[in-house]
Coordinates of C-alpha atoms in Angstrom, one line a residue:
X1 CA 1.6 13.8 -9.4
X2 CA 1.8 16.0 -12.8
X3 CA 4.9 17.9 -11.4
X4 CA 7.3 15.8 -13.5
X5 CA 6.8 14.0 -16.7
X6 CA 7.9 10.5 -16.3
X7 CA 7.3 7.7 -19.5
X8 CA 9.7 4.9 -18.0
X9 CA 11.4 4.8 -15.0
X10 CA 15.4 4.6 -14.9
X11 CA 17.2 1.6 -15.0
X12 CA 19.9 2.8 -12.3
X13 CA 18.9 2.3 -8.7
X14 CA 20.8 5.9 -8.1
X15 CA 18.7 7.7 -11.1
X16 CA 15.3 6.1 -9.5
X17 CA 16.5 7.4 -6.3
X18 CA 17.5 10.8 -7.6
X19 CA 14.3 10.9 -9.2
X20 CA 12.2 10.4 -6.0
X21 CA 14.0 12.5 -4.1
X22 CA 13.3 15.5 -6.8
X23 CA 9.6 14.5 -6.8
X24 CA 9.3 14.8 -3.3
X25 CA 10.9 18.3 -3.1
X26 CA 8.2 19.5 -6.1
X27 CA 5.4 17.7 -4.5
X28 CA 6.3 19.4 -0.8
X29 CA 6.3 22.7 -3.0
X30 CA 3.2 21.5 -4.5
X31 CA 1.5 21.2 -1.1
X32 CA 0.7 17.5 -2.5
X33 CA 0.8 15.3 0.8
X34 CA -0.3 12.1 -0.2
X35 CA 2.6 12.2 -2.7
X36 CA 4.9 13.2 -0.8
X37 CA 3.8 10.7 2.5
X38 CA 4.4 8.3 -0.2
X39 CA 7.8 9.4 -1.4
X40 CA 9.0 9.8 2.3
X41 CA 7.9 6.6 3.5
X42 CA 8.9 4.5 0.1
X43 CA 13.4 6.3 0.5
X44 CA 12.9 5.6 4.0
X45 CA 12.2 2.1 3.3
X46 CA 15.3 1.5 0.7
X47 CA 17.2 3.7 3.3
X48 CA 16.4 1.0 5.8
X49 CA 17.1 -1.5 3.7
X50 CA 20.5 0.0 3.1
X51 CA 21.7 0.0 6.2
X52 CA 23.8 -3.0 7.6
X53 CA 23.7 -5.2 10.8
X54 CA 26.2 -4.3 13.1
X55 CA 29.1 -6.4 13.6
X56 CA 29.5 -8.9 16.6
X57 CA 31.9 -7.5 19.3
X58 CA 34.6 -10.8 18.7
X59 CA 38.2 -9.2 17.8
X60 CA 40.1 -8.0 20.8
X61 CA 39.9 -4.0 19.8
X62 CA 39.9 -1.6 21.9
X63 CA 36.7 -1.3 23.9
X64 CA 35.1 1.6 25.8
X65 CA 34.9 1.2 30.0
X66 CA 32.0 3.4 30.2
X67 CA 29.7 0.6 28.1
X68 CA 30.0 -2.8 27.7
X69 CA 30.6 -3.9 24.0
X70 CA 31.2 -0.9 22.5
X71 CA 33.7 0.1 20.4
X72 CA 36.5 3.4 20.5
X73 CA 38.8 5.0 18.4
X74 CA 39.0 5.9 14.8
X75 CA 36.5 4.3 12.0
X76 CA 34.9 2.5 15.2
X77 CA 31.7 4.2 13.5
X78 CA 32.3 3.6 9.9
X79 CA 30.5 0.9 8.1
X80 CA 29.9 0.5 4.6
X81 CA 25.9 0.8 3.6
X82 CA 25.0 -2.0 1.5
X83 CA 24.3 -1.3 -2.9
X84 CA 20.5 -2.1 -3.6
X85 CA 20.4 -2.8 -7.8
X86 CA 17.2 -1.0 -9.5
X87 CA 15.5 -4.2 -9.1
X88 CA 16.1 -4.5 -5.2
X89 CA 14.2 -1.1 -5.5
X90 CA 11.6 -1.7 -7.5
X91 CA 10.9 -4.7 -5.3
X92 CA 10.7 -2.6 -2.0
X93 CA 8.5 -0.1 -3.7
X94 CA 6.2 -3.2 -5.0
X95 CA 6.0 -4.2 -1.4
X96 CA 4.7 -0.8 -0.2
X97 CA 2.0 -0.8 -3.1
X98 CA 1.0 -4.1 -2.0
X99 CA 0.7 -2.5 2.0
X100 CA -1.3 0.2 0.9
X101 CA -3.8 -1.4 -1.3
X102 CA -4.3 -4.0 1.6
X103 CA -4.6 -1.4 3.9
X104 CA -7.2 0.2 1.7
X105 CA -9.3 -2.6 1.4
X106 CA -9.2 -3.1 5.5
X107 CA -10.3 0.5 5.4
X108 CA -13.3 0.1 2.9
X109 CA -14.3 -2.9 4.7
X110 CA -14.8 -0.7 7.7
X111 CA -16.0 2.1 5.7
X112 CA -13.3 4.6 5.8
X113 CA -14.0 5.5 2.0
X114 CA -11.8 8.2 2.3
X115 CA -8.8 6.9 3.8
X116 CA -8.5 4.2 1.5
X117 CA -8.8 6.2 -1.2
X118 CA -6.3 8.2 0.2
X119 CA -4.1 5.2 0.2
X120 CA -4.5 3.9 -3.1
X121 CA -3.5 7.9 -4.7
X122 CA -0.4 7.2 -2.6
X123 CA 0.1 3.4 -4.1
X124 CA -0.4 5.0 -7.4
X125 CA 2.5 7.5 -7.0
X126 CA 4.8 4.9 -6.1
X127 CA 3.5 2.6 -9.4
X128 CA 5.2 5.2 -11.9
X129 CA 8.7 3.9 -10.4
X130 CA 7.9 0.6 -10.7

């Protein structure tokens, strides 16, 4: 993607999320779809990753009668997302390199030339944040 110039990526898991979130809005203006499949699929995944198990049902709050197990009342929603470091991040975007250059190799092997090169542009958009 040659929307943004990038020579190293930040060293803040905010900034590098920040940054993909900006790239994805000029690649979507861009009409650049394999960068921006990548970019939606790669802050999905750390979005995922963010989010935290719910708790076990144990204390005696209150409870709803309409559901079983459920909880009522005020900040029965809230729950603190969990804090990936830069290096979390990086990780999870190595990880979804790694699933589309395997992917693209299933795909040659089957000779679907064009989908796995598809796949390895998007594996290369998400290298520049590694």
């Amino acid at each position: 993607m040659n929307t943004t110039p990038m020579s190293r990526p930040p060293h803040d898991a905010q900034a590098l999320r920040s940054m993909m979130r900006t790239d994805l809005v000029a690649a979507m203006k861009a009409r650049e779809p394999e960068t921006v499949s990548a970019l939606r699929t790669a802050i999905a995944a750390i979005e995922n990753a963010e989010a935290i198990t719910a708790p076990a049902h144990t204390d005696g709050g209150a409870s709803s009668e309409h559901v079983a197990g459920t909880r009522v009342g005020v900040g029965s929603t809230e729950a603190e997302r969990r804090t990936l470091s830069a290096e979390e991040v990086r990780s999870l975007l190595r990880e979804q390199i790694t699933d589309r250059v395997a992917e693209a190799d299933r795909y040659d092997a089957h000779g679907r030339h064009d989908a796995a090169d598809r796949l390895r542009r998007e594996a290369d958009t998400l290298g520049k944040y590694v």
